[in-house]
mmCIF file of C-alpha atoms in Angstrom:
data_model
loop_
_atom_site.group_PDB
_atom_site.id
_atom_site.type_symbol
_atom_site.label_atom_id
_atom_site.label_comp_id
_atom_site.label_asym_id
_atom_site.label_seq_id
_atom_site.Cartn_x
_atom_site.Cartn_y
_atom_site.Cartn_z
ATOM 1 C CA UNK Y 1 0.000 0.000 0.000
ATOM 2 C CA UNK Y 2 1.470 3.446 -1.032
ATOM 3 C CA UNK Y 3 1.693 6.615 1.117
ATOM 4 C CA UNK Y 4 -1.155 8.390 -0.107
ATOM 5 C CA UNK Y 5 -3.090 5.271 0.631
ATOM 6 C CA UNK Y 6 -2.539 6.134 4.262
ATOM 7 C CA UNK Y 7 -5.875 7.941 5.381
ATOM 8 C CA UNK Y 8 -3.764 11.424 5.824
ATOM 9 C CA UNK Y 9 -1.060 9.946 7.945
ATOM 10 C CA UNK Y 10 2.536 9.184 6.866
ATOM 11 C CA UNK Y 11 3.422 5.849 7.085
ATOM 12 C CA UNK Y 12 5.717 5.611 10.538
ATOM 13 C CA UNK Y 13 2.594 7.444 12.431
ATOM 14 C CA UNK Y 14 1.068 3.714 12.225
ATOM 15 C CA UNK Y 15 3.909 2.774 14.456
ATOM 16 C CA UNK Y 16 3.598 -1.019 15.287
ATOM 17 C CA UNK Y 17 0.354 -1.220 12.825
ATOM 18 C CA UNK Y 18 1.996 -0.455 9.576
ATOM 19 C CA UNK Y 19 2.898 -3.880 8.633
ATOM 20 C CA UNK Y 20 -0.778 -4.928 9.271
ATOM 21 C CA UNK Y 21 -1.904 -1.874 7.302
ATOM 22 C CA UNK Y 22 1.078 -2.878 4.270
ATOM 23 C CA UNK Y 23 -0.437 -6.278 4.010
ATOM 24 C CA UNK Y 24 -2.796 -6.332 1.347
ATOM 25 C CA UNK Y 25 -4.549 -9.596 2.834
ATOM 26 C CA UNK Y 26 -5.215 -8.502 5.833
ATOM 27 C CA UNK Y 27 -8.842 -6.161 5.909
ATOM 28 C CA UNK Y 28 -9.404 -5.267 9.254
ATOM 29 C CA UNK Y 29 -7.175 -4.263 12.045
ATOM 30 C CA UNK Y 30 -8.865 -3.907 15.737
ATOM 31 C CA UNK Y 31 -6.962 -3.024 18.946
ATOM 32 C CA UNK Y 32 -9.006 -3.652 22.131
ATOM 33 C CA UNK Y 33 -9.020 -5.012 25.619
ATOM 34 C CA UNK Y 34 -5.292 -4.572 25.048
ATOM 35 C CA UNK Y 35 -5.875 -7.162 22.186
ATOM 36 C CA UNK Y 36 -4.939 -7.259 18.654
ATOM 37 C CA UNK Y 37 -7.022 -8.818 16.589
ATOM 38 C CA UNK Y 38 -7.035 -8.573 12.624
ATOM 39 C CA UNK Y 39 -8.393 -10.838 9.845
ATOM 40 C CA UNK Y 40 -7.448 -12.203 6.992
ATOM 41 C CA UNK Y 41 -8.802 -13.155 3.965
ATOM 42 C CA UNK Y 42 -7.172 -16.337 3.858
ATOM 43 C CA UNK Y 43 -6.441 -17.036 7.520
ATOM 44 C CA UNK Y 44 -9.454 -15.563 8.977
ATOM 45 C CA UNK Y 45 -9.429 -13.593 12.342
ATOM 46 C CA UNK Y 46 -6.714 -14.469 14.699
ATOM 47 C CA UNK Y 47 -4.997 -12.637 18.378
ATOM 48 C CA UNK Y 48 -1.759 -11.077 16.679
ATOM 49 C CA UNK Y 49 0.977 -12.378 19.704
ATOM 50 C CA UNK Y 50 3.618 -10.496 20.445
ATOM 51 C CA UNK Y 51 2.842 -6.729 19.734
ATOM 52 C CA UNK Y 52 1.445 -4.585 22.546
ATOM 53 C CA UNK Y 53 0.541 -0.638 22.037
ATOM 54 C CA UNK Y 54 1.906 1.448 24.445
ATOM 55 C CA UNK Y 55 -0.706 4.379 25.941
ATOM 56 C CA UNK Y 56 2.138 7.068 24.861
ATOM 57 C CA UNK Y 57 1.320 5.380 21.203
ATOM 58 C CA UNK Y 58 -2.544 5.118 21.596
ATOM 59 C CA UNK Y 59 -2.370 8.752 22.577
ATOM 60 C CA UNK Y 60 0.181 9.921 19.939
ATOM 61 C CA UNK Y 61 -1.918 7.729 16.889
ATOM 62 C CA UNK Y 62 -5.516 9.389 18.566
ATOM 63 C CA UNK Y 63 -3.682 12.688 18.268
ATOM 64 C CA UNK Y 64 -2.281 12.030 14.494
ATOM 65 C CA UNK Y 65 -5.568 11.382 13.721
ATOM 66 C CA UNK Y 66 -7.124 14.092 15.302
ATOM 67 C CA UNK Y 67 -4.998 16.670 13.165
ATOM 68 C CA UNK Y 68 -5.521 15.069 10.001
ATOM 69 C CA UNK Y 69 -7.307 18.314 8.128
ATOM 70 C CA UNK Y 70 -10.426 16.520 7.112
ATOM 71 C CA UNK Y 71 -11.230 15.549 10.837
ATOM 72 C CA UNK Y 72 -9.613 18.658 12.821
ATOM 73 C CA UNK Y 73 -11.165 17.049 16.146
ATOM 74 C CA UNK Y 74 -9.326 16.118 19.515
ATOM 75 C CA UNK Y 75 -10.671 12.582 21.324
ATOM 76 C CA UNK Y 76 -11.423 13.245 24.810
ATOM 77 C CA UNK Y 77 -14.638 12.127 27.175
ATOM 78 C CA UNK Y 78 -16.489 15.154 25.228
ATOM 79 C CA UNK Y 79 -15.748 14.182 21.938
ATOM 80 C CA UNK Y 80 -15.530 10.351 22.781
ATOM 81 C CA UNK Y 81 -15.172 9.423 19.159
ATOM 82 C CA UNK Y 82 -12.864 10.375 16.449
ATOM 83 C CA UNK Y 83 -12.948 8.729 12.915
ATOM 84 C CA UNK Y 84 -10.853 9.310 9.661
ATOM 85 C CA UNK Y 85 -11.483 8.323 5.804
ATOM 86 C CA UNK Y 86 -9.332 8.461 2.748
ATOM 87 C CA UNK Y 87 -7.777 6.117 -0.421
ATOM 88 C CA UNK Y 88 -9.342 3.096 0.964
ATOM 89 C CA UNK Y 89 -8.711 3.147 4.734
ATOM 90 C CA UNK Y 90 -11.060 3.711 7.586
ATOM 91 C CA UNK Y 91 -10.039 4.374 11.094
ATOM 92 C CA UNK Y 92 -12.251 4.634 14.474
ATOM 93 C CA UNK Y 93 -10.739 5.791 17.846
ATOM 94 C CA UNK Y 94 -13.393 5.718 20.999
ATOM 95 C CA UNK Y 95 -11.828 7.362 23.573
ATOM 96 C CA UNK Y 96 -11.601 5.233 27.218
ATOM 97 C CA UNK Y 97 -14.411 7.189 28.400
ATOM 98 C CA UNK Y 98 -17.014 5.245 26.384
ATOM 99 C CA UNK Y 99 -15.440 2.143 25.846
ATOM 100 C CA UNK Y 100 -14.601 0.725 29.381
ATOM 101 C CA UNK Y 101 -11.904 -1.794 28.805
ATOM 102 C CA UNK Y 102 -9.740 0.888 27.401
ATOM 103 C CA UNK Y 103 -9.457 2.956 24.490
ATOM 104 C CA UNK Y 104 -9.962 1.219 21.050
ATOM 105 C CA UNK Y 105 -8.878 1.279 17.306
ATOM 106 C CA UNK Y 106 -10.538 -0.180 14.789
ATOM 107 C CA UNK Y 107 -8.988 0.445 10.890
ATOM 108 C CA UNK Y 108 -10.810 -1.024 8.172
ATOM 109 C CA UNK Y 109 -9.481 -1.647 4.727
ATOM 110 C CA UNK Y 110 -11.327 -1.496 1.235
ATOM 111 C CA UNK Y 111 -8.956 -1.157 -1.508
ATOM 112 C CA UNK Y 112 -9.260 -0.027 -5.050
ATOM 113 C CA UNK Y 113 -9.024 -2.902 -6.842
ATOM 114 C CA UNK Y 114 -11.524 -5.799 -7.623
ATOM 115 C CA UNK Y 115 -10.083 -9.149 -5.503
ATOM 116 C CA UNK Y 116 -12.533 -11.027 -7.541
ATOM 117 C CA UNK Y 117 -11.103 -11.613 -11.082
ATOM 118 C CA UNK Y 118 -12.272 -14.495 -14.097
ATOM 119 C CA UNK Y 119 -9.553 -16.225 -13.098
ATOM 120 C CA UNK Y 120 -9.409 -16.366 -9.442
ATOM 121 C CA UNK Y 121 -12.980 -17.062 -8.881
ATOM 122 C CA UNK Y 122 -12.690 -20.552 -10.606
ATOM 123 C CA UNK Y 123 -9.395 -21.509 -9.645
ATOM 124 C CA UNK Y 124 -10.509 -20.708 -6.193
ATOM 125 C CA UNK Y 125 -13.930 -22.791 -6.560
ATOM 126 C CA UNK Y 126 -15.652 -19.301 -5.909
ATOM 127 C CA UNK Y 127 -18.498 -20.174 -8.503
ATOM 128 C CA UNK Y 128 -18.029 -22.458 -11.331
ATOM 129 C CA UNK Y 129 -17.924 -21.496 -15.110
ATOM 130 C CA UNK Y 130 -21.807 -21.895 -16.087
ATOM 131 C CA UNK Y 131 -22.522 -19.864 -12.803
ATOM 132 C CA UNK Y 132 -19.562 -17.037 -13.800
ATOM 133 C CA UNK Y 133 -21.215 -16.681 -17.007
ATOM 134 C CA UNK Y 134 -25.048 -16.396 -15.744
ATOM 135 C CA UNK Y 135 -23.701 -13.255 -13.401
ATOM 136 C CA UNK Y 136 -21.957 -11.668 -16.528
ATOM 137 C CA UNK Y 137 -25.402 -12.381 -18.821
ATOM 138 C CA UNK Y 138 -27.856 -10.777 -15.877
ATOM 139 C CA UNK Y 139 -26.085 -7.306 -15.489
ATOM 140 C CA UNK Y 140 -25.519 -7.013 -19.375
ATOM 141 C CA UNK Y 141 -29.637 -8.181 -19.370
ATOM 142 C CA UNK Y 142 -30.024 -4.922 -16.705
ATOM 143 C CA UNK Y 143 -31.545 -7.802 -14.082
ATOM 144 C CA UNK Y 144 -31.861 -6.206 -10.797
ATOM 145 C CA UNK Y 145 -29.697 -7.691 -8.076
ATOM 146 C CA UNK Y 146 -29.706 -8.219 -4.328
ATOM 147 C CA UNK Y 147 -26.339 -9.657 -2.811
ATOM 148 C CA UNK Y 148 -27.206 -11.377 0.401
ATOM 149 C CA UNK Y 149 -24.455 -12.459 3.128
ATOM 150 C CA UNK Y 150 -22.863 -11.771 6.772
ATOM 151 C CA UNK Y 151 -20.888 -9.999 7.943
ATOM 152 C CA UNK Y 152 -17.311 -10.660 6.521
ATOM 153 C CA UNK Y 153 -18.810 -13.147 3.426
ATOM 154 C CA UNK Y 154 -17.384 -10.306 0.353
ATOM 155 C CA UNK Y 155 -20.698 -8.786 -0.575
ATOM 156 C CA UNK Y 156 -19.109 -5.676 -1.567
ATOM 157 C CA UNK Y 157 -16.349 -7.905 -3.200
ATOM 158 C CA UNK Y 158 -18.752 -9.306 -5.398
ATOM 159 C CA UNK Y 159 -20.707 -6.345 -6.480
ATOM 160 C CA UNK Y 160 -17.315 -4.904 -7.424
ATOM 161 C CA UNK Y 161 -16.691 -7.950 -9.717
ATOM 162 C CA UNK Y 162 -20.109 -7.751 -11.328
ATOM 163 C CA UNK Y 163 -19.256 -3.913 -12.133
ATOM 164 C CA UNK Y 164 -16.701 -4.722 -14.382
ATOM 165 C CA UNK Y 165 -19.278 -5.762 -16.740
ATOM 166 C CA UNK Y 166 -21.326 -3.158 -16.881
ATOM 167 C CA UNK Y 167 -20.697 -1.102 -20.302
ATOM 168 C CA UNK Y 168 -18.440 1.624 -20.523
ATOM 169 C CA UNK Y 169 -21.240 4.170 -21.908
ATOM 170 C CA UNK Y 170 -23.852 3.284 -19.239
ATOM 171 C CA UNK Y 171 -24.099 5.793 -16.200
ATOM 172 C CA UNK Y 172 -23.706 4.671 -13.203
ATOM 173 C CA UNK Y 173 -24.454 6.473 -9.852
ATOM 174 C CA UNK Y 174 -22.771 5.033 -6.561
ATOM 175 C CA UNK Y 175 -24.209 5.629 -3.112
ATOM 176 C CA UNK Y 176 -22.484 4.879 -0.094
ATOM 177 C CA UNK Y 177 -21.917 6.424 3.366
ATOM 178 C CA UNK Y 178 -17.842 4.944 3.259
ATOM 179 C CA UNK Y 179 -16.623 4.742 -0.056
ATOM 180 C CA UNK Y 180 -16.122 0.922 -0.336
ATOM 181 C CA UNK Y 181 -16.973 0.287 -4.069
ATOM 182 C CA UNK Y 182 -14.023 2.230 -6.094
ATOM 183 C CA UNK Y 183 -16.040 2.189 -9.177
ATOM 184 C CA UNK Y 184 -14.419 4.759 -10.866
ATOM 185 C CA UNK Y 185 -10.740 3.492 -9.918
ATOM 186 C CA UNK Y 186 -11.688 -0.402 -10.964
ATOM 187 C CA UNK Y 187 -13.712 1.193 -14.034
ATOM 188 C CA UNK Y 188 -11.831 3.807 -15.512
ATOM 189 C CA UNK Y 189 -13.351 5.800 -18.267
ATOM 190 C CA UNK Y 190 -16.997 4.941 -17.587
ATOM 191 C CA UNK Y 191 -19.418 7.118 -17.227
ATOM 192 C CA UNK Y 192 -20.079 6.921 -13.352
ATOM 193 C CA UNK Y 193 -21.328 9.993 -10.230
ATOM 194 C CA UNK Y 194 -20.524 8.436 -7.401
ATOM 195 C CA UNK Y 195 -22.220 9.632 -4.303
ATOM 196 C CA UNK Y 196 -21.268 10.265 -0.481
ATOM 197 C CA UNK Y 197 -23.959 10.779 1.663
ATOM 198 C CA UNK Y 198 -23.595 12.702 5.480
ATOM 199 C CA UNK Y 199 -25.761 13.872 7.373
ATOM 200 C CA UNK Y 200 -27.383 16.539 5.352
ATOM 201 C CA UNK Y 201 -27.294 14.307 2.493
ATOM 202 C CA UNK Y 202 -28.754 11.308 3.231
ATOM 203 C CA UNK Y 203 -29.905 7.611 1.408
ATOM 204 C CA UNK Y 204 -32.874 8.964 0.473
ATOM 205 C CA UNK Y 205 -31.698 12.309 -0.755
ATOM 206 C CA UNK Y 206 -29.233 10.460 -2.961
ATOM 207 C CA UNK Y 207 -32.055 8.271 -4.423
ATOM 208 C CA UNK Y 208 -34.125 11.285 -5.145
ATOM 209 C CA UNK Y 209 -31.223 13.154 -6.996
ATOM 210 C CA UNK Y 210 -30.433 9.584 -8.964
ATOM 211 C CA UNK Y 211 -34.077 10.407 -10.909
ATOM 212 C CA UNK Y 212 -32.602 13.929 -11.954
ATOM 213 C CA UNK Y 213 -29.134 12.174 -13.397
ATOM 214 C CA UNK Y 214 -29.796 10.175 -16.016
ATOM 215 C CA UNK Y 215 -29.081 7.182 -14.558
ATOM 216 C CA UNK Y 216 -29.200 3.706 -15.785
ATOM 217 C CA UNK Y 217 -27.698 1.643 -12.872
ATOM 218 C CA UNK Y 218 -27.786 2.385 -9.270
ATOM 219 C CA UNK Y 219 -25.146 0.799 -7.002
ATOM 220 C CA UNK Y 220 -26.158 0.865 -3.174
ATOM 221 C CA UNK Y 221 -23.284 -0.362 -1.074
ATOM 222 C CA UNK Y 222 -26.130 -1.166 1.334
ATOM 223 C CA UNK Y 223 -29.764 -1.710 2.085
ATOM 224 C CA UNK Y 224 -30.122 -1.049 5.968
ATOM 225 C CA UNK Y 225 -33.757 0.749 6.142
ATOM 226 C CA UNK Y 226 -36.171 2.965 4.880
ATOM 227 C CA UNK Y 227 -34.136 3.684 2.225
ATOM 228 C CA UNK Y 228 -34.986 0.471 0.421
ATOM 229 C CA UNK Y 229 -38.502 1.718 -0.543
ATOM 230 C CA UNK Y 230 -36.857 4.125 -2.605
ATOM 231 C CA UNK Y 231 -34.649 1.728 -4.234
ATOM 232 C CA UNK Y 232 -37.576 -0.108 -5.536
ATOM 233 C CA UNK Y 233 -38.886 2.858 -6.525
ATOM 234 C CA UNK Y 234 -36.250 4.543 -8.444
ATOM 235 C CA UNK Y 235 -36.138 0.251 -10.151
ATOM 236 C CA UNK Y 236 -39.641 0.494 -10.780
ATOM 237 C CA UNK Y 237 -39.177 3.938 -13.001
ATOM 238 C CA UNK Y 238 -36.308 2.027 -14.992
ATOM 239 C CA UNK Y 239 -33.029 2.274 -13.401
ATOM 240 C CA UNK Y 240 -31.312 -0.994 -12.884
ATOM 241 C CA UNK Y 241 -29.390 -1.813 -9.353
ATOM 242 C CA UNK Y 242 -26.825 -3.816 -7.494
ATOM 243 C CA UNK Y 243 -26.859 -3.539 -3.728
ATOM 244 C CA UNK Y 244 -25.748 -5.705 -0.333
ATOM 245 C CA UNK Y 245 -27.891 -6.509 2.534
ATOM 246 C CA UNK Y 246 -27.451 -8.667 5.346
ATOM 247 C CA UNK Y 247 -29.348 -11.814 4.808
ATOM 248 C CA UNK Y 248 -28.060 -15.859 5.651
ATOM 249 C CA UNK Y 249 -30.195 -17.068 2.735
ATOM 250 C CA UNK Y 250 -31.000 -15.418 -0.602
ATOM 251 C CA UNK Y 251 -34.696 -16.461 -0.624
ATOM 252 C CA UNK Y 252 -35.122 -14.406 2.408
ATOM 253 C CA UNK Y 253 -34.186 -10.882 0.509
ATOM 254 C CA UNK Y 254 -37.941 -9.632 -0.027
ATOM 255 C CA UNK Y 255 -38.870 -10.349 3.662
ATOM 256 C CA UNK Y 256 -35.248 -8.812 4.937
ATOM 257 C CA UNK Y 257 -36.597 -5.710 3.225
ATOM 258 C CA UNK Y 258 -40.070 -5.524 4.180
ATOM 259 C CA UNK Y 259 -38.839 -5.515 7.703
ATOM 260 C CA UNK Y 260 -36.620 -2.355 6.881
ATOM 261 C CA UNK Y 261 -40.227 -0.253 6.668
ATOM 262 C CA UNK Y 262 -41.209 1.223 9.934
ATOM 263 C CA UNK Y 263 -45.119 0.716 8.782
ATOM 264 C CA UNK Y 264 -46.615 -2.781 8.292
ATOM 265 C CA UNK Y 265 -48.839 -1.918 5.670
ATOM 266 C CA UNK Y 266 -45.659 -0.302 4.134
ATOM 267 C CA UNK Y 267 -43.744 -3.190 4.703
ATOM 268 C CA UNK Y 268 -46.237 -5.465 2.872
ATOM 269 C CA UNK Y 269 -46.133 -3.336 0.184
ATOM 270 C CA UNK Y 270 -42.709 -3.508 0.127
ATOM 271 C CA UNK Y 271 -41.885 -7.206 -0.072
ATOM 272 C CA UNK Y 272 -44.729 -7.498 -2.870
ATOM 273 C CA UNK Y 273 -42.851 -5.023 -5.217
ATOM 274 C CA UNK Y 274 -39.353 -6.533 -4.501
ATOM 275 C CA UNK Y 275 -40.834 -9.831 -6.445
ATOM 276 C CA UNK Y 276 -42.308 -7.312 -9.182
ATOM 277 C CA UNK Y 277 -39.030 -5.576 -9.579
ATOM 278 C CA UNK Y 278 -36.147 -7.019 -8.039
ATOM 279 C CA UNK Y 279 -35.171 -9.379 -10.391
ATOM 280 C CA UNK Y 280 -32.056 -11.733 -9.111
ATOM 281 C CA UNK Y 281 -30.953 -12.305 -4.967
ATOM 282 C CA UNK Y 282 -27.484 -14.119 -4.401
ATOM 283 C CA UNK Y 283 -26.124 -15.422 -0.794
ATOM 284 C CA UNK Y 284 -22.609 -15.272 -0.467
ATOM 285 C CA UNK Y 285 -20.933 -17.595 2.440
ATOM 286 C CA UNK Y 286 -17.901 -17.137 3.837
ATOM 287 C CA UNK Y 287 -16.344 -20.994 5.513
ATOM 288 C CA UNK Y 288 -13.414 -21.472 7.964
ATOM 289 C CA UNK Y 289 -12.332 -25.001 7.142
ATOM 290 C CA UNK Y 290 -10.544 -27.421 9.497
ATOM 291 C CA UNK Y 291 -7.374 -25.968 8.658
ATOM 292 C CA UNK Y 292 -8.636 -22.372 9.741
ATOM 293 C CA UNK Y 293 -8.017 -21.177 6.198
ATOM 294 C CA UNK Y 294 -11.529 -19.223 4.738
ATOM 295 C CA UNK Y 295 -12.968 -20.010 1.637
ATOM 296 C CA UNK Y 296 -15.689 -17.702 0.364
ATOM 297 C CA UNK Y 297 -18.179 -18.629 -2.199
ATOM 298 C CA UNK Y 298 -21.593 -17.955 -4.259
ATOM 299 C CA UNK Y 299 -23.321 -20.271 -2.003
ATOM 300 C CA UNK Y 300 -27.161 -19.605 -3.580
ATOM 301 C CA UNK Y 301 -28.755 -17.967 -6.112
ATOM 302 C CA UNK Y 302 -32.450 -16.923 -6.854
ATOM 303 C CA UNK Y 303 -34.904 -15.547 -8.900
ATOM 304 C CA UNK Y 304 -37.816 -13.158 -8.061
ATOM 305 C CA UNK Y 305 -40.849 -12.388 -10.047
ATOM 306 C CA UNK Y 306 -44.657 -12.704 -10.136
ATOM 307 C CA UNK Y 307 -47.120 -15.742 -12.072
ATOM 308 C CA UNK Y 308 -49.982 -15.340 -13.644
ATOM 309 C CA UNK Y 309 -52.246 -14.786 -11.286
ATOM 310 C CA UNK Y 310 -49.835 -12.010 -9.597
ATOM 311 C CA UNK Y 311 -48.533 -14.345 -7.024
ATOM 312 C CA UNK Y 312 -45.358 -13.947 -5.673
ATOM 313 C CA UNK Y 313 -42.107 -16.493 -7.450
ATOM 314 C CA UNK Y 314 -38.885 -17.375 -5.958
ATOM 315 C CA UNK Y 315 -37.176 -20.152 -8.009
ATOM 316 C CA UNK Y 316 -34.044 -21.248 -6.601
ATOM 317 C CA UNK Y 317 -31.496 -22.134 -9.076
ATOM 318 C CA UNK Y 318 -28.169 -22.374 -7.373
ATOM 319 C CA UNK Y 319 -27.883 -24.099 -4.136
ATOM 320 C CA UNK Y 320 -25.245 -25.714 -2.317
ATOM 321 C CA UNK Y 321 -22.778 -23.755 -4.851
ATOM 322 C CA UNK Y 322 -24.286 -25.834 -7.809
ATOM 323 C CA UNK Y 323 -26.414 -25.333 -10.309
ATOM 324 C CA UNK Y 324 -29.713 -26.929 -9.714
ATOM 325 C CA UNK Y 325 -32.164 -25.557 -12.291
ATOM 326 C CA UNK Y 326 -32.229 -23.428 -15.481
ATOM 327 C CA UNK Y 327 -35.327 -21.981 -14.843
ATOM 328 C CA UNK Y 328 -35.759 -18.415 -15.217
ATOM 329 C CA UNK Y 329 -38.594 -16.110 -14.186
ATOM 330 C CA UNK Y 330 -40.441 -14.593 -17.185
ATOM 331 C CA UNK Y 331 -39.112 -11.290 -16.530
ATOM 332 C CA UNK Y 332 -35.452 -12.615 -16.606
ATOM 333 C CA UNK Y 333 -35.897 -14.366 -19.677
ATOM 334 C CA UNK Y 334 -37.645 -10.854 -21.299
ATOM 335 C CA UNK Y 335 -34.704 -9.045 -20.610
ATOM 336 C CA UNK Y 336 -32.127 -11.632 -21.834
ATOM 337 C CA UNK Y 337 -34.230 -12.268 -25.286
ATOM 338 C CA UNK Y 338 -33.930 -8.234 -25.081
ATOM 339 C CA UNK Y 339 -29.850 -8.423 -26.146
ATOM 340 C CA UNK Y 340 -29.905 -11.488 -27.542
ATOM 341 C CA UNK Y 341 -28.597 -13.939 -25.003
ATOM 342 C CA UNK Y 342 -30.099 -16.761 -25.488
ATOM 343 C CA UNK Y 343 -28.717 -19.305 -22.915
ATOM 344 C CA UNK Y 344 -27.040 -17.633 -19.745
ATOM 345 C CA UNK Y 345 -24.993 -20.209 -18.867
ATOM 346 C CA UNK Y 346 -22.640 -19.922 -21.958
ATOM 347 C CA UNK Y 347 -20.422 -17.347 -22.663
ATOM 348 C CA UNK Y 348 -22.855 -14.249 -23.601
ATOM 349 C CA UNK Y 349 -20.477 -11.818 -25.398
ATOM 350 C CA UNK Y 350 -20.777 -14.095 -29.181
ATOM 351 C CA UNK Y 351 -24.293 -14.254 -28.935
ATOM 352 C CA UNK Y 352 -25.255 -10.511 -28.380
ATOM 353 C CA UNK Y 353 -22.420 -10.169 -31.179
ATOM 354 C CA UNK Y 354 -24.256 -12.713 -33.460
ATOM 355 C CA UNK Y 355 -27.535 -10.881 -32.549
ATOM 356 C CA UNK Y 356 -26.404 -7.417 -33.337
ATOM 357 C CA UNK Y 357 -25.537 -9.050 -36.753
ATOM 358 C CA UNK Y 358 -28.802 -9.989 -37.667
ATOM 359 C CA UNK Y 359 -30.372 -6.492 -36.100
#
């Protein structure tokens, strides 16, 4: 990691950290209890032995923080909590005050740069090749997508991946509260606004302004409330999205988000337009094995829609990490026939070519 990949702070102000902070494979470094505790993508979260922080460093690193321009803010028992942002890192400092077993740091890393490639996410038994090419044929389709997961399973990983596909020419407008996604860094030259939103700018505000921008695909790092009713909204007016939400099973998306609305009737509402417009819900796992190594993987995937007789469909075609079924919901299969993909589970790029052709 370079030096302007260091939140504001020059490298040696990490002190004892900056190895942790170097090491691409580590993602999140937390100092508590007089603990350190990081994880790893590979090696999962483990007690670091063997390196202590002093309290003349805890003090010096809350006070480096403190300074850094964008945060201008001292931590003490009136201002409990100080927290920085910048070029992928995201550090938290509560002061001793507020957290009783002493004062804590937590740094988070999200780096510019897609983890997920073609390659790595067979060789690493991520998905398998049919799968790989259904994910690349529903975002050039425009199919609406929910990533499911916990905590720590790479849902933000994956909707990075499934950007790279998106076409260069197609706006894209990012909202997130810390900037996680890196679309225009992993995508450079498309046509992306990527949105920050505070607290005089909020999810909803953002949604609102995405109707005024032209969009054509709306990435929400994440669902977490109200917000969602918008989402569908600005979906059901045309925009396409990607976004995460914390979920251990893909077919439980449209209830997840009902209970995001404050208002039953709302709510109810809500889960029934999720199957009318939300097209496509994945659950990603993340494993420790035996070993202790983690594997992460696409563990289901689903498809939303509505029959007939306006009942509600979830057909689950991925389960277990293996495809189970090739049946699509009507709506999925509209917007495929739409660019001329005619199976999903083959490479798509030769027959939208072959279909341009004949158009």
């Amino acid at each position: 990691m370079s030096e302007k990949q260091l939140a504001g702070l020059r490298p040696e102000q990490f002190g004892p950290l900056l190895p942790f902070v170097e090491n691409d494979q580590i993602t999140d470094i937390n100092w508590a209890n007089g603990q350190l505790i990081v994880d790893d993508v590979k090696k999962g979260r483990y007690l670091v032995e063997n390196v202590h922080l002093t309290d003349e460093f805890l003090n010096q690193f809350s006070s480096h923080v403190g300074n850094i321009p964008s945060v201008n803010a001292n931590l003490t028992s009136v201002n409990p909590v100080v927290e920085a942002e910048g070029n992928g890192l995201r550090i938290e400092i509560v002061h001793e005050s507020a957290a009783v077993n002493g004062k804590t740091i937590s740094i988070r890393k999200s780096l510019p740069y897609a983890k997920l490639t073609d390659e790595s996410i067979i060789k690493d038994g991520y998905c398998t090749k049919e799968i790989q090419y259904f994910l690349k044929s529903m975002v050039l389709a425009q199919v609406n997508i929910a990533i499911a997961g916990l905590v720590g399973a790479g849902k933000t990983e994956l909707l990075k991946y499934l950007t790279l596909t998106i076409p260069a020419m197609t706006r894209v407008v990012t909202i997130e509260d810390n900037l996680e996604v890196h679309y225009s860094k992993l995508n450079p030259g498309k046509d992306c606004v990527e949105l920050k939103v505070n607290p005089s700018f909020g999810y909803v505000d953002a949604l609102v302004t995405c109707l005024r921008l032209r969009t054509d695909w709306i990435l929400l790092s994440e669902a977490r409330s109200t917000e969602a009713k918008y989402l569908i909204e600005n979906i059901s007016t045309g925009n396409n999205c990607i976004t995460t939400l914390h979920a251990d099973d893909a077919r439980k998306i449209p209830v997840r988000l009902r209970n995001m609305m404050d208002d039953p009737i709302i709510g109810e509402k809500m889960e029934s337009d999720t199957y009318s417009y939300l097209n496509l819900g994945i659950y990603v796992r993340r494993k420790m094995l035996a070993d202790g190594r983690i594997i992460r993987r696409i563990e289901q995937i689903v498809c939303f829609g509505k029959n007939q007789e306006d009942r509600n469909v979830c057909q689950l075609i991925v389960n277990d990490g293996k495809l189970i079924s090739r049946d699509l919901t009507e709506e999925i299969e509209k917007k495929l026939k739409r660019v001329g993909i005619q199976n999903p589970f083959k490479n798509p790029y030769p027959q939208m070519e072959e279909f341009m052709r004949k158009e």
